[in-house]
């Protein structure tokens, strides 16, 4: 079907002469054949958001409807790729179009020439349904790509064969209940704006371990959970997202650079192949997929990038994997919506955002979750979403922050003052929260230590007490405090500096296992309790603070995981020191 | 041949609506010929069947509905490029302003450029020594970085930018470099300060100037940084040069953008700036960088004055969200006579870590700067407390930190306009200041480095 452009205004193009076109159908626009998507229909006018720069395009040029909605290609070859917002492989665009993005280039997302070793897992005559595993392809050393029956198919296997195939080769035939046969391939397509179906959603229970102490111990996330990371510029949102992409115990990571910096994507491309997953020892790039639609790339494709990413995430979830998805930044996604909405002349809501902002945000986070996957065999998979939000001036009353907070369960609030003093991660411990503490605390009790959760609670109350005491100090000075209170302040400082503060750039400090996190906190609280009994017996605080074990506590973060025993020993050392001092005290008294 | 039209139906602010036309393209250049023969330029903001909304780059004063001839040139705004642009001065729309000849183009480029494919970028990591401790030691910049100076009215941002331009060099290399300067709405005096500085360092013949002064057309400023950055791309990626781009003042640029947006009656975002200000600024700032396999680079230092010194104002705010850090000037330090008045805590270089350490600057650089940050910020907190309650209200340790912070401002941050410190001098100075603090409180530094640079436990 061919229509004609009647208006071009930035990323919005209006066309005529496409009577049968559907909402969200893909189109190609103008002589350059730019990619676009139908986002509005009004009598004979078709409103199109164009995914590429529209400069030089004008009325009278042709528009072609492609007959299908914006879809992603799902199959072997996704891992390790970097795509733009509509899943065009950026390496291919660079090969053909050069270092600067050129327009109208179309490339399949999955390499058509590459052959994969497929090992079938079903037999001829077997009945299968959507989500069943037809067979596997070892896509990278870190990931077995499970080839699924597409969600909307069911029937009898007429043919299936192991062997070496491209993603388009026929690997089998399925006959559905009406007697129609369907070719099975290593890949299938899925429209990005439709959630992929699951059997059942489950309440998330298992922590997503990130190796970041302030997150895991204080405000934990779970597999299938959702987190919101708002903060002003430079407060550390991207570093947190990168840290999670590196160290979270997920099997697949989808990282969406949505309207952010080009160099941040380059950094991932350079760094990840060099880094090893601490659990599997495999290069991190072998589980990672990047979607890069940077701030200077067209806004409409930025709007789409988030859906492209989540659909890919759901696909791996359907194989029974735990997927972690980072979106940096969802504010830029919302701004893309705002820009398009403004050009459409829609009634603006708060701050000019469209009235449907909150429902779009909710719809996105709703696609997270721990699920029973489709298919006869029981498979549990999850998609966790961690969304950065970049509110103007760091102001949390921003509509995007508010819409996000309503639907996410973990809030990691980043604070400018902490960032200024280079306390990173700049997660404000007084305002942040996790609504998953309860299931996670059970997990800790079983897997890490009986008293992990209670330690966390004690440490938290020391931090809260610190805030109150600081108010008093500001009014009347340090002298007014009792030694006990001063010890609280010193302990809070130790929690902040020796535990919460974590240098992402330090080779050891960048990742801390749950057990080491526990030991670190245990040591800090142990020192506190020991010191408290001493004070109660009249021993001066200043002397206690000179105990050489304090420096060891400050250095715990740099103790590598394979020397973790040093931290167990430190507990004992401090206790011994206590005994010694008490002896001394008794003699003294 | 492009046809001429006369059918103007509406003029409002910088916008002109032309009707009964054919074949108009979005973004194409328009020439408006007034009845007195004067020609002004514009570009198509909206292309419709039979009509075009044109945004003028000059004032619409003296324009009328009748008697004008409008020509659509069939191409977008372009710049003529050749190596002979070096040493030349152009106006805000890329026309010679120095009385010299037109550039005979070896290449013509669209001033809007195209986004660099993220896959093609090379990560910037070559340390640039500026000789300024507050930058080199604490907020190290690298070749290909985009890092603005956040300033306020009356603060010495121009002096600082000039000092950076004068002193910036790689540690051990001499290479082809060039400077591109884009002035938007500067006074003659301000612009001249930069030009004189380029002259005094002998950089002028390696400099390309695009000058839009305070009394030049406001809307022209929307094009000026694009001309500057396109020239920079040509020098960097076609001629293999290392290009430093200085754009001043981005606040004037954003105001011009706001004027067009208001004339279009767009739904305004914060403080009347258009909702797409972020994207618009990004299409400028993201043009800095390095490209795999190319020798040249674009390092970008935009300067902006924060209205009312407010860093949450949309212009600094959105800039900070795009650039790779910022150098933040403090009115308080300035009042106390400290030059350069760089507030190191509010400053940031996001590309610092790639540019420092063993083999780049020195292995202790990262830990040392982290420690200086932590200690300085603790000292400032103590100072706040001492202001209210007197020093007696502080712990012994806090007093040490307070003293440290004062010395840090006085010895480390403060330096002369012509004082050029090597990175090693800067780092050693930092260690010297830390010497006054108890070793156990220096938690940001690895013990090995403390042993090596700070010394073993004090005898005392
Ligand atoms: N955990 C950390 N360890 C060490 N440095 C950190 C850490 N987190 C943040 N930083 C420092 O803070 C800087 C800014 O962090 P980041 O780029 O993540 O901020 P952001 O919130 O994403 O900002 P923007 O909104 O502008 O993108 C980093 O370049 C780094 O120097
Ligand atoms: Mg960021």
Short mmCIF file of N, CA and C in Angstrom, two decimals, chain A residues 190-250:
data_model
loop_
_atom_site.label_atom_id
_atom_site.label_comp_id
_atom_site.label_asym_id
_atom_site.label_seq_id
_atom_site.Cartn_x
_atom_site.Cartn_y
_atom_site.Cartn_z
N UNK A 190 8.19 -11.15 17.38
CA UNK A 190 7.14 -10.81 18.35
C UNK A 190 6.96 -9.29 18.36
N UNK A 191 5.70 -8.82 18.33
CA UNK A 191 5.47 -7.36 18.36
C UNK A 191 5.81 -6.77 19.73
N UNK A 192 6.60 -5.70 19.74
CA UNK A 192 7.18 -5.23 21.00
C UNK A 192 6.17 -4.67 21.98
N UNK A 193 5.06 -4.18 21.45
CA UNK A 193 4.13 -3.54 22.37
C UNK A 193 3.17 -4.54 23.02
N UNK A 194 3.34 -5.81 22.72
CA UNK A 194 2.52 -6.84 23.36
C UNK A 194 3.37 -7.67 24.32
N UNK A 195 2.91 -7.73 25.54
CA UNK A 195 3.54 -8.55 26.55
C UNK A 195 3.52 -10.01 26.11
N UNK A 196 4.61 -10.74 26.29
CA UNK A 196 4.60 -12.17 25.97
C UNK A 196 3.89 -12.92 27.09
N UNK A 197 3.03 -13.86 26.71
CA UNK A 197 2.18 -14.51 27.72
C UNK A 197 2.98 -15.45 28.63
N UNK A 198 2.45 -15.66 29.83
CA UNK A 198 3.05 -16.60 30.78
C UNK A 198 1.93 -17.46 31.34
N UNK A 199 2.32 -18.53 32.03
CA UNK A 199 1.31 -19.38 32.62
C UNK A 199 0.74 -18.72 33.86
N UNK A 200 1.64 -18.21 34.67
CA UNK A 200 1.20 -17.68 35.96
C UNK A 200 2.26 -16.75 36.51
N UNK A 201 1.83 -15.67 37.13
CA UNK A 201 2.79 -14.81 37.82
C UNK A 201 2.92 -15.27 39.25
N UNK A 202 4.13 -15.26 39.78
CA UNK A 202 4.37 -15.71 41.15
C UNK A 202 4.87 -14.53 41.97
N UNK A 203 4.64 -14.57 43.30
CA UNK A 203 5.22 -13.49 44.11
C UNK A 203 6.74 -13.65 44.17
N UNK A 204 7.50 -12.62 43.84
CA UNK A 204 8.96 -12.74 43.86
C UNK A 204 9.49 -12.97 45.28
N UNK A 205 10.44 -13.88 45.42
CA UNK A 205 10.92 -14.29 46.74
C UNK A 205 12.43 -14.29 46.86
N UNK A 206 13.11 -14.59 45.74
CA UNK A 206 14.55 -14.86 45.82
C UNK A 206 15.30 -13.56 45.56
N UNK A 207 16.27 -13.23 46.42
CA UNK A 207 16.98 -11.97 46.17
C UNK A 207 17.75 -11.99 44.86
N UNK A 208 17.80 -10.84 44.24
CA UNK A 208 18.70 -10.65 43.10
C UNK A 208 19.97 -10.10 43.71
N UNK A 209 20.98 -10.93 43.78
CA UNK A 209 22.20 -10.51 44.47
C UNK A 209 23.04 -9.66 43.54
N UNK A 210 23.39 -8.47 44.01
CA UNK A 210 24.07 -7.51 43.15
C UNK A 210 25.52 -7.29 43.55
N UNK A 211 25.86 -7.76 44.74
CA UNK A 211 27.23 -7.52 45.22
C UNK A 211 27.43 -6.11 45.71
N UNK A 212 26.39 -5.30 45.69
CA UNK A 212 26.46 -3.93 46.18
C UNK A 212 25.89 -3.92 47.59
N UNK A 213 26.71 -3.56 48.56
CA UNK A 213 26.32 -3.76 49.95
C UNK A 213 25.08 -2.98 50.36
N UNK A 214 25.05 -1.70 49.96
CA UNK A 214 23.90 -0.91 50.40
C UNK A 214 22.61 -1.46 49.79
N UNK A 215 22.72 -2.05 48.61
CA UNK A 215 21.52 -2.59 47.98
C UNK A 215 21.16 -3.94 48.58
N UNK A 216 22.08 -4.87 48.56
CA UNK A 216 21.75 -6.24 49.00
C UNK A 216 21.36 -6.28 50.47
N UNK A 217 22.11 -5.60 51.31
CA UNK A 217 21.86 -5.71 52.74
C UNK A 217 20.77 -4.77 53.22
N UNK A 218 20.75 -3.57 52.68
CA UNK A 218 19.79 -2.61 53.21
C UNK A 218 18.50 -2.51 52.41
N UNK A 219 18.60 -2.50 51.09
CA UNK A 219 17.39 -2.31 50.28
C UNK A 219 17.35 -3.33 49.15
N UNK A 220 17.16 -4.59 49.50
CA UNK A 220 17.35 -5.65 48.50
C UNK A 220 16.27 -5.69 47.43
N UNK A 221 16.70 -6.13 46.26
CA UNK A 221 15.80 -6.37 45.14
C UNK A 221 15.65 -7.88 44.99
N UNK A 222 14.58 -8.30 44.37
CA UNK A 222 14.38 -9.74 44.16
C UNK A 222 14.30 -10.04 42.67
N UNK A 223 14.46 -11.32 42.36
CA UNK A 223 14.36 -11.73 40.96
C UNK A 223 12.90 -11.59 40.54
N UNK A 224 12.68 -10.78 39.54
CA UNK A 224 11.32 -10.50 39.11
C UNK A 224 10.77 -9.23 39.73
N UNK A 225 11.59 -8.54 40.50
CA UNK A 225 11.14 -7.32 41.16
C UNK A 225 11.41 -6.08 40.31
N UNK A 226 11.00 -4.94 40.86
CA UNK A 226 11.17 -3.68 40.14
C UNK A 226 11.81 -2.65 41.07
N UNK A 227 12.71 -1.87 40.53
CA UNK A 227 13.36 -0.84 41.33
C UNK A 227 13.42 0.46 40.56
N UNK A 228 13.31 1.53 41.32
CA UNK A 228 13.35 2.87 40.76
C UNK A 228 14.57 3.58 41.34
N UNK A 229 15.43 4.10 40.46
CA UNK A 229 16.64 4.79 40.92
C UNK A 229 16.63 6.23 40.44
N UNK A 230 16.02 7.13 41.20
CA UNK A 230 16.04 8.52 40.79
C UNK A 230 17.21 9.27 41.41
N UNK A 231 17.63 10.31 40.76
CA UNK A 231 18.70 11.14 41.32
C UNK A 231 19.10 12.20 40.33
N UNK A 232 19.65 13.31 40.86
CA UNK A 232 20.09 14.39 39.96
C UNK A 232 21.30 13.95 39.14
N UNK A 233 21.73 14.77 38.21
CA UNK A 233 22.85 14.37 37.36
C UNK A 233 24.11 14.18 38.21
N UNK A 234 24.85 13.16 37.84
CA UNK A 234 26.10 12.90 38.53
C UNK A 234 25.96 12.23 39.88
N UNK A 235 24.78 11.73 40.20
CA UNK A 235 24.61 11.12 41.52
C UNK A 235 24.90 9.62 41.49
N UNK A 236 25.10 9.05 40.31
CA UNK A 236 25.53 7.66 40.27
C UNK A 236 24.51 6.66 39.76
N UNK A 237 23.51 7.12 39.03
CA UNK A 237 22.50 6.19 38.50
C UNK A 237 23.12 5.22 37.51
N UNK A 238 23.89 5.77 36.60
CA UNK A 238 24.46 4.91 35.56
C UNK A 238 25.45 3.92 36.15
N UNK A 239 26.25 4.38 37.11
CA UNK A 239 27.22 3.46 37.72
C UNK A 239 26.47 2.33 38.41
N UNK A 240 25.40 2.64 39.10
CA UNK A 240 24.61 1.58 39.74
C UNK A 240 24.09 0.61 38.68
N UNK A 241 23.58 1.15 37.60
CA UNK A 241 23.06 0.30 36.53
C UNK A 241 24.17 -0.57 35.94
N UNK A 242 25.33 0.02 35.75
CA UNK A 242 26.45 -0.75 35.22
C UNK A 242 26.88 -1.82 36.22
N UNK A 243 26.92 -1.45 37.49
CA UNK A 243 27.32 -2.42 38.51
C UNK A 243 26.35 -3.61 38.53
N UNK A 244 25.08 -3.31 38.40
CA UNK A 244 24.10 -4.40 38.37
C UNK A 244 24.26 -5.24 37.11
N UNK A 245 24.49 -4.57 36.00
CA UNK A 245 24.68 -5.32 34.75
C UNK A 245 25.89 -6.23 34.87
N UNK A 246 26.89 -5.79 35.63
CA UNK A 246 28.08 -6.61 35.77
C UNK A 246 27.86 -7.75 36.76
N UNK A 247 27.35 -7.40 37.95
CA UNK A 247 27.46 -8.35 39.05
C UNK A 247 26.17 -9.02 39.48
N UNK A 248 25.02 -8.58 39.00
CA UNK A 248 23.77 -9.19 39.45
C UNK A 248 23.75 -10.67 39.04
N UNK A 249 23.21 -11.52 39.91
CA UNK A 249 23.22 -12.95 39.58
C UNK A 249 22.03 -13.30 38.69
N UNK A 250 22.05 -12.72 37.50
CA UNK A 250 21.04 -13.03 36.49
C UNK A 250 21.73 -13.83 35.39
#
